[in-house]
CSV table of C-alpha atoms in Angstrom, one decimal:
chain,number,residue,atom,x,y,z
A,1,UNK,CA,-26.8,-72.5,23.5
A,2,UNK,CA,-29.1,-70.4,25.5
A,3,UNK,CA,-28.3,-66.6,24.7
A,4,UNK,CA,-30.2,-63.0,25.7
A,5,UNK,CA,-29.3,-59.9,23.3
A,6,UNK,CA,-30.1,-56.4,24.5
A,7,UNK,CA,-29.6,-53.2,22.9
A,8,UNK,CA,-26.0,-51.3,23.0
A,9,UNK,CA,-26.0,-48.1,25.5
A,10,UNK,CA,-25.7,-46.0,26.7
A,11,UNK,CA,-29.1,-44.8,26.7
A,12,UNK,CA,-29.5,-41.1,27.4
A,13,UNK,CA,-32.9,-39.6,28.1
A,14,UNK,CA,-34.5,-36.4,30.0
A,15,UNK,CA,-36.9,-37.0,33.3
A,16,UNK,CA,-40.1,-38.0,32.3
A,17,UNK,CA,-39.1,-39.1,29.0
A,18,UNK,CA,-40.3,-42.7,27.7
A,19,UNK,CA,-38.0,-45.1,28.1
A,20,UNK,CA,-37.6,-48.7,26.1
A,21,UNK,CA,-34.9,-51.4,26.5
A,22,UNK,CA,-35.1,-54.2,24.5
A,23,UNK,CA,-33.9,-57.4,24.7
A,24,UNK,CA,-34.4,-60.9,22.7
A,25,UNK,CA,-33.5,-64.2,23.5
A,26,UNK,CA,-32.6,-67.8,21.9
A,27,UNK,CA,-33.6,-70.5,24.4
A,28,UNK,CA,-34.1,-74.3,23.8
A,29,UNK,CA,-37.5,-74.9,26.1
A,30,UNK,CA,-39.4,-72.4,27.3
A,31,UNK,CA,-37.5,-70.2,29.6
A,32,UNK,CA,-38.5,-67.4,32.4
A,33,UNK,CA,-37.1,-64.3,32.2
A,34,UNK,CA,-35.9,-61.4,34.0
A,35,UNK,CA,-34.8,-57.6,34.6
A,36,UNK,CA,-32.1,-57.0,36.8
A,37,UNK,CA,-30.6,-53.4,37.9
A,38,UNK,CA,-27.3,-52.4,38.6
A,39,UNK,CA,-27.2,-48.8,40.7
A,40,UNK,CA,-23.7,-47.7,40.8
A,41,UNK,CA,-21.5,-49.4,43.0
A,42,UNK,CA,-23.5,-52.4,44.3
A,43,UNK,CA,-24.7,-55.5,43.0
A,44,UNK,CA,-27.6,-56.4,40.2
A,45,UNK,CA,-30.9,-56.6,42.3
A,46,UNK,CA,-33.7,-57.8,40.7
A,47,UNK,CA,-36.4,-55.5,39.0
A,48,UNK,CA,-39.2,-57.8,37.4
A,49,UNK,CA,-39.3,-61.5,36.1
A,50,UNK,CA,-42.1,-63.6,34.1
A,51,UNK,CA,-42.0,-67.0,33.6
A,52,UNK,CA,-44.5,-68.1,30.9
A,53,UNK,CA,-45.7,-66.9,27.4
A,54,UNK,CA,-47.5,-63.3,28.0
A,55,UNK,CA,-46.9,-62.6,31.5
A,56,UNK,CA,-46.0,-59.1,32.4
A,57,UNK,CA,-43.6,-58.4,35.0
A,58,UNK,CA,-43.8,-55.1,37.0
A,59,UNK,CA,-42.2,-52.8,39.3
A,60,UNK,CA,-41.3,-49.6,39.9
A,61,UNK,CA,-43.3,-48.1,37.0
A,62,UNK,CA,-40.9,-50.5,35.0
A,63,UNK,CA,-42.7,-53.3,32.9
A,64,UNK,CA,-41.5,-56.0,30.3
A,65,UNK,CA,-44.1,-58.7,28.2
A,66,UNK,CA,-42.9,-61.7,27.7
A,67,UNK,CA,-43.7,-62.8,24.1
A,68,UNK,CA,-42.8,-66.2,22.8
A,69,UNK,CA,-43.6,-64.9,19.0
A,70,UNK,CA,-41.2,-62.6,18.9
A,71,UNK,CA,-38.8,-64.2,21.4
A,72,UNK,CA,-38.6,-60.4,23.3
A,73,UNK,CA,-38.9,-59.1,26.7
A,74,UNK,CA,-38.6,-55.5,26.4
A,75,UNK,CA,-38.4,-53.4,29.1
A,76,UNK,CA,-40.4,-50.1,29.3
A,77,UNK,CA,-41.2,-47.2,31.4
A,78,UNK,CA,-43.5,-44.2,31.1
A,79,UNK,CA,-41.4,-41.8,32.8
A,80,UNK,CA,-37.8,-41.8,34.0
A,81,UNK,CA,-36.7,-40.5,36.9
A,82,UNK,CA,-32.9,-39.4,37.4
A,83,UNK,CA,-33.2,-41.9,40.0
A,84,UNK,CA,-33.7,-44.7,37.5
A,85,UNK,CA,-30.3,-43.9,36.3
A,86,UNK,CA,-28.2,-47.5,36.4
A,87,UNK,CA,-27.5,-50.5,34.2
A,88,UNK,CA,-30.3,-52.9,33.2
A,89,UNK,CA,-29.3,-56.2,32.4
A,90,UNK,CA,-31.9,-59.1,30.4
A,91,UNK,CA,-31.6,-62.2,31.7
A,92,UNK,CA,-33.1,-65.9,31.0
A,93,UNK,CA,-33.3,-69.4,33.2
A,94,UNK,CA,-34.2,-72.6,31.0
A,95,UNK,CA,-33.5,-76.0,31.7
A,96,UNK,CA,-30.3,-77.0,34.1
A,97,UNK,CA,-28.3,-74.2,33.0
A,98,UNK,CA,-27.2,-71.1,35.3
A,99,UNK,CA,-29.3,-68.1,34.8
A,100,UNK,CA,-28.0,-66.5,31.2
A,101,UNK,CA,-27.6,-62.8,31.0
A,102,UNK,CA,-27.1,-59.8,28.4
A,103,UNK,CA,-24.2,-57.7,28.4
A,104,UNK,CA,-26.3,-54.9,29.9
A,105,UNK,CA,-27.5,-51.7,29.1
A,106,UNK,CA,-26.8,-47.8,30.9
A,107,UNK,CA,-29.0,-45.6,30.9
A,108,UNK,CA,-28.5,-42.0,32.1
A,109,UNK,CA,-31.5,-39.8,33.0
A,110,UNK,CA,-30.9,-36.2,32.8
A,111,UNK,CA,-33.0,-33.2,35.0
B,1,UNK,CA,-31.3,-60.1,56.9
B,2,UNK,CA,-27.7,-58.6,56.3
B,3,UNK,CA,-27.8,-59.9,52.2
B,4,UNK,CA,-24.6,-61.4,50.7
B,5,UNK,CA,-21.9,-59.5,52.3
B,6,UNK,CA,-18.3,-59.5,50.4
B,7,UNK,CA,-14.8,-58.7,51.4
B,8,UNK,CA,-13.0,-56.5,50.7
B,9,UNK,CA,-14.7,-53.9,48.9
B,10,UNK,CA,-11.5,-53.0,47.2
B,11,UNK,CA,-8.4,-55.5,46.1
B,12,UNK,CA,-5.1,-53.4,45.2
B,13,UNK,CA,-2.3,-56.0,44.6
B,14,UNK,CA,0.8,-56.1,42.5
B,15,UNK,CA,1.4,-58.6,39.5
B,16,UNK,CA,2.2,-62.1,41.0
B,17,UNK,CA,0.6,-62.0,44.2
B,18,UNK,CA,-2.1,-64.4,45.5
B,19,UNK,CA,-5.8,-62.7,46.2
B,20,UNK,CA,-8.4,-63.9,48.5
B,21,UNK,CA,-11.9,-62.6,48.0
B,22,UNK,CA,-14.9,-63.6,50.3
B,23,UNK,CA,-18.9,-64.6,50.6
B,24,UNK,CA,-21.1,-64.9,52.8
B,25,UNK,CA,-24.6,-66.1,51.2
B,26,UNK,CA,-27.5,-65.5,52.8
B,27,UNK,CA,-28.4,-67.8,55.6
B,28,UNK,CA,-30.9,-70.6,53.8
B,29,UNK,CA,-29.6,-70.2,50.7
B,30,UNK,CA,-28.5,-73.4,48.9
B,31,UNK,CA,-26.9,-71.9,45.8
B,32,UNK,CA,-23.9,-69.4,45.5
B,33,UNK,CA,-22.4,-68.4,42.3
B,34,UNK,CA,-19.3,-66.2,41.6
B,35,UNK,CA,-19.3,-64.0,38.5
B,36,UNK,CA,-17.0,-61.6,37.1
B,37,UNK,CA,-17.6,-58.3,35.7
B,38,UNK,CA,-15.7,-56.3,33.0
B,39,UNK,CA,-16.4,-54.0,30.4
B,40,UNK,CA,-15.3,-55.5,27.6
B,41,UNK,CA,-16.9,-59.2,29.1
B,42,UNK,CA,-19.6,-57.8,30.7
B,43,UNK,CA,-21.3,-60.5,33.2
B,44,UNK,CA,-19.4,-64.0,33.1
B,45,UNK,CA,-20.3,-66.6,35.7
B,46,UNK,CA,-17.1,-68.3,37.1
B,47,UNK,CA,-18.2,-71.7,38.7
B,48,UNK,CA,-21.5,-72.1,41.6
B,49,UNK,CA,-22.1,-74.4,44.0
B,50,UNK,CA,-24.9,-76.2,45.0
B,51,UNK,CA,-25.0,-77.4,49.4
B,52,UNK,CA,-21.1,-76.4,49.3
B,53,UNK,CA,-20.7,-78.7,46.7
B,54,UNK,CA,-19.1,-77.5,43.1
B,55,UNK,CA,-21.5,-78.0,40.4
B,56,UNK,CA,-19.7,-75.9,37.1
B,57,UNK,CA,-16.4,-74.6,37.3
B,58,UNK,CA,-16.2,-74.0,33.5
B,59,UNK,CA,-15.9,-70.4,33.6
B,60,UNK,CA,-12.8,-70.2,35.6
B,61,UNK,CA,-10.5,-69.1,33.1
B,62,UNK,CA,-7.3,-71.2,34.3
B,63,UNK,CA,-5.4,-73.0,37.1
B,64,UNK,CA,-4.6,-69.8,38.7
B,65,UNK,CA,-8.5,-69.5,39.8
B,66,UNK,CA,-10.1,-71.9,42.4
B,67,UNK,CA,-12.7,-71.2,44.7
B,68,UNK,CA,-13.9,-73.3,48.1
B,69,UNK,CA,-17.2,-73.2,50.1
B,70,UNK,CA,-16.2,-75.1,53.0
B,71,UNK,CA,-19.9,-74.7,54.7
B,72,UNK,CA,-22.6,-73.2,53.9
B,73,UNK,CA,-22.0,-69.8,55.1
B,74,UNK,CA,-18.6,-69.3,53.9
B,75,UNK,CA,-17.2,-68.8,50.2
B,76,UNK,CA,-13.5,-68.0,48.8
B,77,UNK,CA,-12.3,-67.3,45.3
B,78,UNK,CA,-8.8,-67.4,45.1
B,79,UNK,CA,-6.2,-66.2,42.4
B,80,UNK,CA,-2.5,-67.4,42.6
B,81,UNK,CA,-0.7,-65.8,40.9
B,82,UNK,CA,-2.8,-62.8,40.2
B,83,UNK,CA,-2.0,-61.1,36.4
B,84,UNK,CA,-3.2,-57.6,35.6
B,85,UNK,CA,-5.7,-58.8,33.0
B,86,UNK,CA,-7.6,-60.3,36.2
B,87,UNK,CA,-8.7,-56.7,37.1
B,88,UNK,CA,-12.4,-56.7,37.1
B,89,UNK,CA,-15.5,-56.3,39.7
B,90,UNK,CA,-16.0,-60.0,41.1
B,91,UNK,CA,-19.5,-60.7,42.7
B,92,UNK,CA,-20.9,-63.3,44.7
B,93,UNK,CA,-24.6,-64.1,44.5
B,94,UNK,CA,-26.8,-66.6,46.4
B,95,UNK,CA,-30.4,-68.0,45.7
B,96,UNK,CA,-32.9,-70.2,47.9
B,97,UNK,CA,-33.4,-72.8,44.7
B,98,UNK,CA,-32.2,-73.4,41.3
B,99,UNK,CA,-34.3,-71.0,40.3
B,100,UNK,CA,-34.9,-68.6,42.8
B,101,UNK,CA,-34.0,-64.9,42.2
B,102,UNK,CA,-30.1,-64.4,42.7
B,103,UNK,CA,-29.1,-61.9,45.0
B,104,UNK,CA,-26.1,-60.4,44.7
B,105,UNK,CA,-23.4,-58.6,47.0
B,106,UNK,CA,-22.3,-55.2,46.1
B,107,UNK,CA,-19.0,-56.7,44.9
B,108,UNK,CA,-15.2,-57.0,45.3
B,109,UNK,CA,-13.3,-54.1,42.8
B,110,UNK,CA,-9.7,-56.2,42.3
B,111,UNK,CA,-7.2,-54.1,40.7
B,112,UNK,CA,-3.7,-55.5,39.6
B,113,UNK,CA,-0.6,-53.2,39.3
């Protein structure tokens, strides 16, 4: 079935540091896919999406490509703020199945 | 708009009593999914509903979980009898369409003594 892989946490890094997530997917179809962030204590809120073959998503200074040739969607950032500091989860919708996501990734950002 | 609001924010209960936790989508929404959240599980969706209706209850993980939507505002997941293994962060999420962006609640932290 449909499945999203993301790298293992956590993920520590010092402000202003470059920041890289990645996350691969198996999907029957051609699925969208998405960013969601978890801040402590609250729900996952959506960061970016992209729903077809080399679309970017973007927001916040965050952006993710979606390329169908490498079945990624890697999320990136020029420069972290401690403020970024939360869980980032991959996620892909294809088809008539619920919205599939990865186990999630922390990342800590350090002053 | 108020978001998906949950109750309670907390859940102590002792091994063998029945828990209650509640949703209220936001208003327009036609989809609301439960999902469970643990460290060793990470993300797992429980069941959703589509216009109050059940549409996949194939991640409850036995009898002992059922949840109702009696109208559209209005959500309950229920556990009877509640074990400690059932300790976890359960969220409810809502969406406009199948594919709309979820959003989520801030959660419901169940611990079982």
């Amino acid at each position: 079935g449909d499945s999203v892989t993301q790298m293992e946490g956590p993920v520590t890094l010092s402000e202003e540091a470059f920041l890289t997530i990645n996350c691969t997917y198996t999907a029957t179809g051609y699925p969208s896919l998405f960013w969601y962030v978890q801040y402590p204590g609250e729900g996952l809120q959506l960061l970016l999406k992209a729903t077809k073959a080399d679309d970017k998503g973007s927001n916040k200074g965050f952006e993710a490509t979606y390329r169908k040739e490498t079945t990624s969607f890697h999320l990136e950032k020029g420069s972290v703020q401690v403020s970024d500091s939360a869980v980032y989860f991959c996620a892909l919708l294809s088809g008539n199945t619920p919205l599939v996501f990865g186990k999630g990734t922390r990342l800590s950002v350090i002053a | 708009d108020a978001g998906v609001i949950q109750s309670p924010r907390h859940e102590v209960t002792e091994m063998g009593q029945e828990v209650t936790l509640r949703c209220k989508p936001i208003s327009g929404h036609d989809y609301l999914f439960w999902y469970r959240q643990t460290m060793m599980r990470g993300l797992e969706l429980l069941i959703y509903f589509n216009n109050n209706v059940p549409i996949d209850d194939s991640g409850m993980p036995e009898d002992r979980f059922s949840a109702k939507m009696p109208n559209a505002s209005f959500s309950t997941l229920k556990i009877q009898p509640s074990e400690p293994r059932d300790s976890a962060v359960y969220f409810c999420a809502s969406s406009y369409t199948y594919n709309s962006p979820l959003h989520f609640g801030n959660g419901t932290r169940l611990t079982v003594t």
